[in-house]
Amino acid sequence: MKKSHILLLGALLLLPGCGRAEADTRTIIRIGHNQSTNHPTHIALEAFETFIERQLGEQYNVEVFPSELLGSQNEMVQLTQTGAINFCVASNSLLETFSKNYSLFNLPYLFSSSEAYHAAMDDKAITGPIFESTKQAGFEAVTWLDAGTRNFYTVDRPIETPADLKGLKIRTQQSPTNVEMMRLLGGSATPMGFGEVYTALQSKVIDGAENNEMALTDNGHGDVCKYYSYDMHQMIPDILIGNLAFLEGLPAEERAVFEQGFALINTVQREEWSKAVESAKEKAQQQQGVIFNYPDTAPFEQACQPLHESMLQSNPDLQPVYEAIQRHNQQFSTS
Ligand code: GCU
């Protein structure tokens, strides 16, 4: 963890309730994430803060820390594990290093449409075995957040086919599935934390990255990368995880209020998400001069197929969940 983060975290943990005239006996609930305060995830967490403080304000003071203030996603997951903070938002990608079940949602071309993706993520028979699989690691997932579709974007040339990735250094998330995906597609994977990507693009350490449209505007990547290619390789959810001891220590009636709060986060974030993506795309086109192109996705999908087989071979317990996802895919391809 960066020294500045350690100092800030130390100050935050040591000074609960500072600034209030009387001693504040409320328990502070700290939630960290890596997005800006304009982002749908932050807006949804603020709605949670208001809701919990309205319902249980005598017991709890909720504090939301945006923009990697508490560290990178990897660091925040570790802080949530130990209970130094109560919750954080982590990309599903990172969680596969804590439980191999999470590899499922990292598979490229797992969902055939955003309708099927949403239906599958709302299906507790699908998410249950995955969300509970990190209990031994000290945390569990309490809800999921939309992070759209991930696509390649590059500094100076569009990606029309997998062959265009050859020789390019592309930032990937720090997950074995994503590194393997890049290998299968022919590019050179450069894993790094999200907060390092802008500087890496600017200084030409990498030639491009892959993410949803909001990374272009909210994180400024569109200032450097002028080609965004809709190869649609992944729909990777973000996951709100909570410290297990904290969650299990809540009295039943308080836990029920928290569960309503988690559902609220999901609803607000998804409503905000669709609006945010539309305006990010418009801003990227009009103000940053980003060109959007729409390659044939079939060759990309074909190249990634071995990942589905290897994931199911290494984790056969996930076969029924994988099949349940295929049923959602079929339902939306015929309706
Ligand atoms: C998306 C996602 C983040 C993630 C980031 C990344 O923005 O919402 O949770 O950290 O991608 O590529 O690392």
Tab-separated table of C-alpha atoms and ligand atoms in Angstrom:
chain	number	residue	atom	x	y	z
A	1	MET	CA	0.000	0.000	0.000
A	2	LYS	CA	1.251	3.511	-0.835
A	3	LYS	CA	2.665	5.432	2.166
A	4	SER	CA	0.140	8.252	1.648
A	5	HIS	CA	-2.696	5.701	1.777
A	6	ILE	CA	-1.358	4.176	5.014
A	7	LEU	CA	-1.158	7.616	6.644
A	8	LEU	CA	-4.635	8.574	5.458
A	9	LEU	CA	-6.150	5.282	6.535
A	10	GLY	CA	-4.449	5.548	9.931
A	11	ALA	CA	-5.883	9.031	10.393
A	12	LEU	CA	-9.348	7.884	9.330
A	13	LEU	CA	-9.321	4.935	11.697
A	14	LEU	CA	-7.931	6.882	14.636
A	15	LEU	CA	-10.245	9.869	14.493
A	16	PRO	CA	-13.799	8.558	14.519
A	17	GLY	CA	-16.433	11.238	14.952
A	18	CYS	CA	-13.968	14.126	14.980
A	19	GLY	CA	-15.597	17.514	14.469
A	20	ARG	CA	-18.710	16.714	16.518
A	21	ALA	CA	-19.188	18.706	19.699
A	22	GLU	CA	-20.264	15.704	21.771
A	23	ALA	CA	-18.650	12.286	21.808
A	24	ASP	CA	-20.146	10.298	18.960
A	25	THR	CA	-20.883	6.765	20.079
A	26	ARG	CA	-22.186	5.595	16.713
A	27	THR	CA	-20.333	2.812	14.929
A	28	ILE	CA	-18.635	4.112	11.795
A	29	ILE	CA	-19.237	2.026	8.675
A	30	ARG	CA	-16.505	2.609	6.107
A	31	ILE	CA	-17.089	1.792	2.445
A	32	GLY	CA	-14.320	2.214	-0.133
A	33	HIS	CA	-14.419	2.244	-3.922
A	34	ASN	CA	-12.224	3.367	-6.806
A	35	GLN	CA	-14.616	5.535	-8.863
A	36	SER	CA	-15.219	9.293	-8.909
A	37	THR	CA	-18.045	11.021	-7.044
A	38	ASN	CA	-19.962	11.404	-10.393
A	39	HIS	CA	-20.013	7.668	-10.948
A	40	PRO	CA	-23.257	5.617	-10.569
A	41	THR	CA	-21.536	3.463	-7.932
A	42	HIS	CA	-20.809	6.467	-5.729
A	43	ILE	CA	-24.339	7.831	-6.195
A	44	ALA	CA	-25.782	4.438	-5.175
A	45	LEU	CA	-23.535	4.180	-2.100
A	46	GLU	CA	-24.615	7.652	-1.045
A	47	ALA	CA	-28.244	6.508	-1.321
A	48	PHE	CA	-27.295	3.610	0.989
A	49	GLU	CA	-25.673	6.038	3.436
A	50	THR	CA	-28.860	8.148	3.557
A	51	PHE	CA	-31.061	5.063	3.910
A	52	ILE	CA	-29.074	3.452	6.750
A	53	GLU	CA	-28.714	6.718	8.610
A	54	ARG	CA	-32.452	7.347	8.281
A	55	GLN	CA	-33.315	3.854	9.553
A	56	LEU	CA	-30.511	3.224	12.048
A	57	GLY	CA	-28.939	6.653	12.507
A	58	GLU	CA	-28.551	6.303	16.239
A	59	GLN	CA	-26.312	3.296	15.838
A	60	TYR	CA	-24.430	3.889	12.592
A	61	ASN	CA	-22.552	6.613	10.768
A	62	VAL	CA	-21.864	5.533	7.176
A	63	GLU	CA	-18.846	7.017	5.371
A	64	VAL	CA	-18.186	6.455	1.682
A	65	PHE	CA	-14.598	6.883	0.434
A	66	PRO	CA	-14.327	7.282	-3.389
A	67	SER	CA	-11.370	7.477	-5.808
A	68	GLU	CA	-9.030	4.899	-4.217
A	69	LEU	CA	-8.763	7.097	-1.083
A	70	LEU	CA	-8.412	3.893	0.939
A	71	GLY	CA	-6.082	2.231	-1.557
A	72	SER	CA	-6.352	0.233	-4.780
A	73	GLN	CA	-9.151	-2.317	-5.166
A	74	ASN	CA	-6.758	-5.116	-4.193
A	75	GLU	CA	-5.781	-3.240	-1.044
A	76	MET	CA	-9.402	-2.446	-0.195
A	77	VAL	CA	-10.366	-6.120	-0.490
A	78	GLN	CA	-7.636	-6.952	2.030
A	79	LEU	CA	-8.844	-4.179	4.371
A	80	THR	CA	-12.372	-5.614	4.129
A	81	GLN	CA	-11.041	-9.097	4.831
A	82	THR	CA	-9.401	-8.028	8.063
A	83	GLY	CA	-12.303	-5.762	9.102
A	84	ALA	CA	-10.224	-2.548	8.975
A	85	ILE	CA	-13.072	-1.312	6.755
A	86	ASN	CA	-16.572	-2.797	6.496
A	87	PHE	CA	-17.280	-2.838	2.745
A	88	CYS	CA	-15.645	-2.168	-0.596
A	89	VAL	CA	-16.511	-2.438	-4.259
A	90	ALA	CA	-14.277	-4.844	-6.150
A	91	SER	CA	-14.362	-5.863	-9.760
A	92	ASN	CA	-15.396	-9.502	-10.073
A	93	SER	CA	-12.057	-10.016	-11.883
A	94	LEU	CA	-10.011	-9.507	-8.741
A	95	LEU	CA	-12.113	-11.868	-6.664
A	96	GLU	CA	-11.090	-14.974	-8.603
A	97	THR	CA	-7.804	-14.954	-6.692
A	98	PHE	CA	-9.829	-15.344	-3.451
A	99	SER	CA	-12.233	-18.024	-4.744
A	100	LYS	CA	-11.976	-19.833	-8.068
A	101	ASN	CA	-15.798	-19.748	-8.361
A	102	TYR	CA	-15.542	-16.066	-9.314
A	103	SER	CA	-13.713	-17.060	-12.539
A	104	LEU	CA	-17.123	-17.878	-14.005
A	105	PHE	CA	-18.279	-14.256	-14.396
A	106	ASN	CA	-14.864	-13.301	-15.825
A	107	LEU	CA	-15.298	-15.574	-18.850
A	108	PRO	CA	-15.296	-13.666	-22.133
A	109	TYR	CA	-18.570	-13.959	-24.068
A	110	LEU	CA	-20.324	-15.671	-21.153
A	111	PHE	CA	-23.494	-13.597	-21.542
A	112	SER	CA	-25.010	-13.145	-24.981
A	113	SER	CA	-26.863	-9.895	-24.211
A	114	SER	CA	-27.128	-7.365	-21.429
A	115	GLU	CA	-30.682	-8.615	-20.742
A	116	ALA	CA	-29.347	-12.145	-20.176
A	117	TYR	CA	-26.500	-10.746	-18.045
A	118	HIS	CA	-28.894	-8.819	-15.805
A	119	ALA	CA	-31.303	-11.764	-15.493
A	120	ALA	CA	-28.457	-14.126	-14.588
A	121	MET	CA	-27.019	-11.739	-11.999
A	122	ASP	CA	-30.495	-11.342	-10.470
A	123	ASP	CA	-30.887	-15.142	-10.263
A	124	LYS	CA	-29.892	-16.211	-6.741
A	125	ALA	CA	-29.441	-19.821	-7.865
A	126	ILE	CA	-26.582	-18.501	-10.025
A	127	THR	CA	-24.999	-15.890	-7.769
A	128	GLY	CA	-25.497	-17.770	-4.448
A	129	PRO	CA	-22.721	-20.375	-4.839
A	130	ILE	CA	-20.355	-17.653	-5.999
A	131	PHE	CA	-21.206	-14.879	-3.563
A	132	GLU	CA	-20.849	-17.168	-0.546
A	133	SER	CA	-17.639	-18.813	-1.684
A	134	THR	CA	-15.299	-16.342	0.031
A	135	LYS	CA	-16.623	-16.830	3.567
A	136	GLN	CA	-13.455	-18.671	4.527
A	137	ALA	CA	-11.479	-15.670	3.330
A	138	GLY	CA	-13.404	-13.435	5.762
A	139	PHE	CA	-15.816	-11.641	3.437
A	140	GLU	CA	-18.931	-12.199	1.352
A	141	ALA	CA	-20.688	-10.475	-1.524
A	142	VAL	CA	-23.823	-8.553	-0.625
A	143	THR	CA	-24.886	-7.257	-4.043
A	144	TRP	CA	-23.638	-6.707	-7.589
A	145	LEU	CA	-23.250	-3.516	-9.611
A	146	ASP	CA	-23.383	-2.983	-13.350
A	147	ALA	CA	-20.066	-2.235	-15.026
A	148	GLY	CA	-21.377	-2.531	-18.595
A	149	THR	CA	-19.499	-4.192	-21.423
A	150	ARG	CA	-15.721	-4.246	-21.725
A	151	ASN	CA	-14.190	-3.356	-25.087
A	152	PHE	CA	-10.700	-2.552	-26.387
A	153	TYR	CA	-9.529	1.023	-26.815
A	154	THR	CA	-6.217	2.084	-28.203
A	155	VAL	CA	-4.138	5.177	-28.712
A	156	ASP	CA	-3.800	5.308	-32.472
A	157	ARG	CA	-5.504	2.463	-34.360
A	158	PRO	CA	-8.854	0.701	-34.262
A	159	ILE	CA	-9.090	-2.985	-33.344
A	160	GLU	CA	-11.088	-4.587	-36.163
A	161	THR	CA	-9.964	-8.216	-35.728
A	162	PRO	CA	-7.907	-10.135	-33.126
A	163	ALA	CA	-4.926	-9.824	-35.510
A	164	ASP	CA	-4.900	-6.054	-34.827
A	165	LEU	CA	-3.967	-6.765	-31.207
A	166	LYS	CA	-0.725	-8.474	-32.190
A	167	GLY	CA	2.284	-6.665	-30.785
A	168	LEU	CA	0.139	-4.294	-28.689
A	169	LYS	CA	0.598	-3.976	-24.948
A	170	ILE	CA	-2.874	-3.867	-23.458
A	171	ARG	CA	-3.588	-3.196	-19.799
A	172	THR	CA	-5.696	-5.951	-18.243
A	173	GLN	CA	-7.119	-6.359	-14.775
A	174	GLN	CA	-5.035	-8.398	-12.327
A	175	SER	CA	-6.742	-11.737	-12.922
A	176	PRO	CA	-5.447	-14.963	-14.484
A	177	THR	CA	-8.560	-15.230	-16.708
A	178	ASN	CA	-7.979	-11.791	-18.187
A	179	VAL	CA	-4.295	-12.440	-18.810
A	180	GLU	CA	-5.155	-15.716	-20.547
A	181	MET	CA	-7.869	-13.984	-22.596
A	182	MET	CA	-5.292	-11.524	-23.932
A	183	ARG	CA	-2.935	-14.376	-24.782
A	184	LEU	CA	-5.678	-16.163	-26.737
A	185	LEU	CA	-6.544	-12.958	-28.593
A	186	GLY	CA	-2.900	-12.381	-29.541
A	187	GLY	CA	-2.155	-9.174	-27.591
A	188	SER	CA	0.371	-8.725	-24.834
A	189	ALA	CA	-1.301	-8.471	-21.396
A	190	THR	CA	0.022	-5.816	-19.023
A	191	PRO	CA	-1.821	-6.306	-15.714
A	192	MET	CA	-1.999	-3.279	-13.424
A	193	GLY	CA	-4.379	-1.521	-11.019
A	194	PHE	CA	-7.036	0.785	-12.458
A	195	GLY	CA	-5.523	3.927	-10.926
A	196	GLU	CA	-2.251	3.418	-12.842
A	197	VAL	CA	-3.766	3.132	-16.324
A	198	TYR	CA	-3.991	6.826	-17.281
A	199	THR	CA	-0.301	7.491	-16.633
A	200	ALA	CA	0.695	4.240	-18.343
A	201	LEU	CA	-1.253	5.279	-21.464
A	202	GLN	CA	0.147	8.783	-21.450
A	203	SER	CA	3.730	7.642	-21.039
A	204	LYS	CA	3.229	4.935	-23.734
A	205	VAL	CA	4.057	2.078	-21.342
A	206	ILE	CA	0.921	0.519	-22.842
A	207	ASP	CA	-0.780	0.932	-26.239
A	208	GLY	CA	-4.312	0.541	-24.990
A	209	ALA	CA	-6.663	-0.905	-22.423
A	210	GLU	CA	-10.114	-2.457	-22.199
A	211	ASN	CA	-13.072	-1.232	-20.217
A	212	ASN	CA	-16.551	0.286	-20.412
A	213	GLU	CA	-17.201	3.722	-21.945
A	214	MET	CA	-17.028	5.520	-18.601
A	215	ALA	CA	-13.282	4.903	-18.359
A	216	LEU	CA	-12.882	7.197	-21.397
A	217	THR	CA	-14.524	10.174	-19.715
A	218	ASP	CA	-14.552	9.674	-15.958
A	219	ASN	CA	-10.959	8.440	-15.891
A	220	GLY	CA	-9.745	10.530	-18.830
A	221	HIS	CA	-8.551	7.569	-20.929
A	222	GLY	CA	-10.325	9.085	-23.965
A	223	ASP	CA	-7.918	12.042	-23.787
A	224	VAL	CA	-5.195	9.637	-24.913
A	225	CYS	CA	-7.010	6.774	-26.677
A	226	LYS	CA	-8.901	7.806	-29.801
A	227	TYR	CA	-10.296	4.432	-30.941
A	228	TYR	CA	-12.904	2.458	-29.004
A	229	SER	CA	-13.839	-0.857	-30.636
A	230	TYR	CA	-17.010	-2.702	-29.614
A	231	ASP	CA	-15.695	-6.279	-29.623
A	232	MET	CA	-17.915	-6.815	-26.515
A	233	HIS	CA	-15.542	-9.319	-24.900
A	234	GLN	CA	-16.817	-9.249	-21.303
A	235	MET	CA	-19.639	-8.118	-19.049
A	236	ILE	CA	-17.881	-8.219	-15.696
A	237	PRO	CA	-19.939	-7.082	-12.721
A	238	ASP	CA	-18.582	-5.105	-9.811
A	239	ILE	CA	-19.275	-6.739	-6.464
A	240	LEU	CA	-19.952	-5.039	-3.140
A	241	ILE	CA	-18.253	-7.188	-0.519
A	242	GLY	CA	-18.652	-6.940	3.258
A	243	ASN	CA	-16.538	-8.102	6.182
A	244	LEU	CA	-18.041	-11.400	7.354
A	245	ALA	CA	-17.604	-10.860	11.107
A	246	PHE	CA	-19.330	-7.479	10.819
A	247	LEU	CA	-22.238	-8.875	8.797
A	248	GLU	CA	-22.691	-11.922	11.003
A	249	GLY	CA	-22.470	-9.788	14.146
A	250	LEU	CA	-25.464	-7.634	13.150
A	251	PRO	CA	-28.651	-8.336	15.138
A	252	ALA	CA	-31.323	-9.910	12.890
A	253	GLU	CA	-33.514	-6.806	12.668
A	254	GLU	CA	-30.536	-4.593	11.732
A	255	ARG	CA	-29.319	-7.135	9.204
A	256	ALA	CA	-32.763	-6.983	7.580
A	257	VAL	CA	-32.403	-3.191	7.206
A	258	PHE	CA	-28.912	-3.620	5.728
A	259	GLU	CA	-30.307	-6.153	3.224
A	260	GLN	CA	-32.874	-3.554	2.102
A	261	GLY	CA	-30.002	-1.086	1.769
A	262	PHE	CA	-28.011	-3.526	-0.414
A	263	ALA	CA	-31.059	-3.968	-2.674
A	264	LEU	CA	-31.368	-0.177	-2.897
A	265	ILE	CA	-27.710	0.120	-3.989
A	266	ASN	CA	-28.362	-2.325	-6.804
A	267	THR	CA	-31.513	-0.522	-8.001
A	268	VAL	CA	-30.061	2.988	-7.879
A	269	GLN	CA	-26.747	1.990	-9.467
A	270	ARG	CA	-28.426	0.238	-12.405
A	271	GLU	CA	-30.774	3.149	-13.072
A	272	GLU	CA	-27.867	5.590	-13.007
A	273	TRP	CA	-25.666	3.294	-15.071
A	274	SER	CA	-27.647	3.350	-18.314
A	275	LYS	CA	-27.864	7.166	-18.259
A	276	ALA	CA	-24.153	7.515	-17.405
A	277	VAL	CA	-23.016	5.287	-20.276
A	278	GLU	CA	-25.089	7.209	-22.824
A	279	SER	CA	-23.662	10.544	-21.736
A	280	ALA	CA	-20.093	9.162	-21.495
A	281	LYS	CA	-20.313	8.019	-25.093
A	282	GLU	CA	-21.615	11.375	-26.256
A	283	LYS	CA	-18.934	13.270	-24.348
A	284	ALA	CA	-16.151	10.982	-25.619
A	285	GLN	CA	-17.297	11.509	-29.208
A	286	GLN	CA	-17.935	15.231	-29.056
A	287	GLN	CA	-15.376	16.548	-26.594
A	288	GLN	CA	-12.542	14.011	-26.717
A	289	GLY	CA	-12.785	13.062	-30.399
A	290	VAL	CA	-12.990	9.326	-29.717
A	291	ILE	CA	-14.059	7.243	-32.730
A	292	PHE	CA	-16.327	4.281	-31.960
A	293	ASN	CA	-16.179	1.307	-34.277
A	294	TYR	CA	-18.150	-1.930	-34.440
A	295	PRO	CA	-16.063	-4.945	-35.533
A	296	ASP	CA	-17.489	-8.407	-36.208
A	297	THR	CA	-17.364	-10.005	-32.741
A	298	ALA	CA	-17.381	-13.642	-33.975
A	299	PRO	CA	-13.578	-14.074	-34.454
A	300	PHE	CA	-12.925	-12.617	-30.984
A	301	GLU	CA	-15.499	-14.937	-29.438
A	302	GLN	CA	-14.105	-17.974	-31.231
A	303	ALA	CA	-10.554	-17.234	-30.038
A	304	CYS	CA	-11.724	-17.045	-26.396
A	305	GLN	CA	-13.804	-20.251	-26.409
A	306	PRO	CA	-11.033	-22.485	-24.884
A	307	LEU	CA	-11.371	-20.488	-21.663
A	308	HIS	CA	-14.930	-21.787	-21.168
A	309	GLU	CA	-13.778	-25.386	-21.502
A	310	SER	CA	-10.760	-24.995	-19.222
A	311	MET	CA	-12.796	-23.213	-16.522
A	312	LEU	CA	-15.401	-25.999	-16.474
A	313	GLN	CA	-12.710	-28.675	-16.433
A	314	SER	CA	-10.917	-27.118	-13.485
A	315	ASN	CA	-14.162	-26.413	-11.581
A	316	PRO	CA	-16.807	-29.018	-12.582
A	317	ASP	CA	-19.026	-27.948	-9.646
A	318	LEU	CA	-19.879	-24.832	-11.652
A	319	GLN	CA	-21.342	-26.817	-14.583
A	320	PRO	CA	-25.000	-26.460	-13.379
A	321	VAL	CA	-24.528	-22.716	-12.811
A	322	TYR	CA	-22.950	-22.360	-16.260
A	323	GLU	CA	-25.912	-24.201	-17.785
A	324	ALA	CA	-28.365	-21.964	-15.920
A	325	ILE	CA	-26.628	-18.965	-17.519
A	326	GLN	CA	-27.012	-20.566	-20.958
A	327	ARG	CA	-30.764	-20.839	-20.304
A	328	HIS	CA	-30.916	-17.076	-19.668
A	329	ASN	CA	-28.924	-16.545	-22.878
A	330	GLN	CA	-31.421	-18.665	-24.843
A	331	GLN	CA	-34.440	-16.992	-23.297
A	332	PHE	CA	-33.284	-13.576	-24.505
A	333	SER	CA	-32.108	-14.751	-27.915
A	334	THR	CA	-35.590	-16.028	-28.794
A	335	SER	CA	-37.784	-13.383	-27.131
B	1	GCU	C1	-14.358	-0.868	-14.242
B	1	GCU	C2	-14.905	-1.421	-12.969
B	1	GCU	C3	-13.928	-1.234	-11.812
B	1	GCU	C4	-12.563	-1.774	-12.176
B	1	GCU	C5	-12.097	-1.203	-13.489
B	1	GCU	C6	-10.769	-1.847	-13.929
B	1	GCU	O1	-14.250	0.520	-14.148
B	1	GCU	O2	-16.124	-0.783	-12.668
B	1	GCU	O3	-14.392	-1.911	-10.678
B	1	GCU	O4	-11.627	-1.497	-11.183
B	1	GCU	O5	-13.066	-1.424	-14.489
B	1	GCU	O6	-10.606	-2.076	-15.103
B	1	GCU	O7	-9.924	-2.119	-13.072
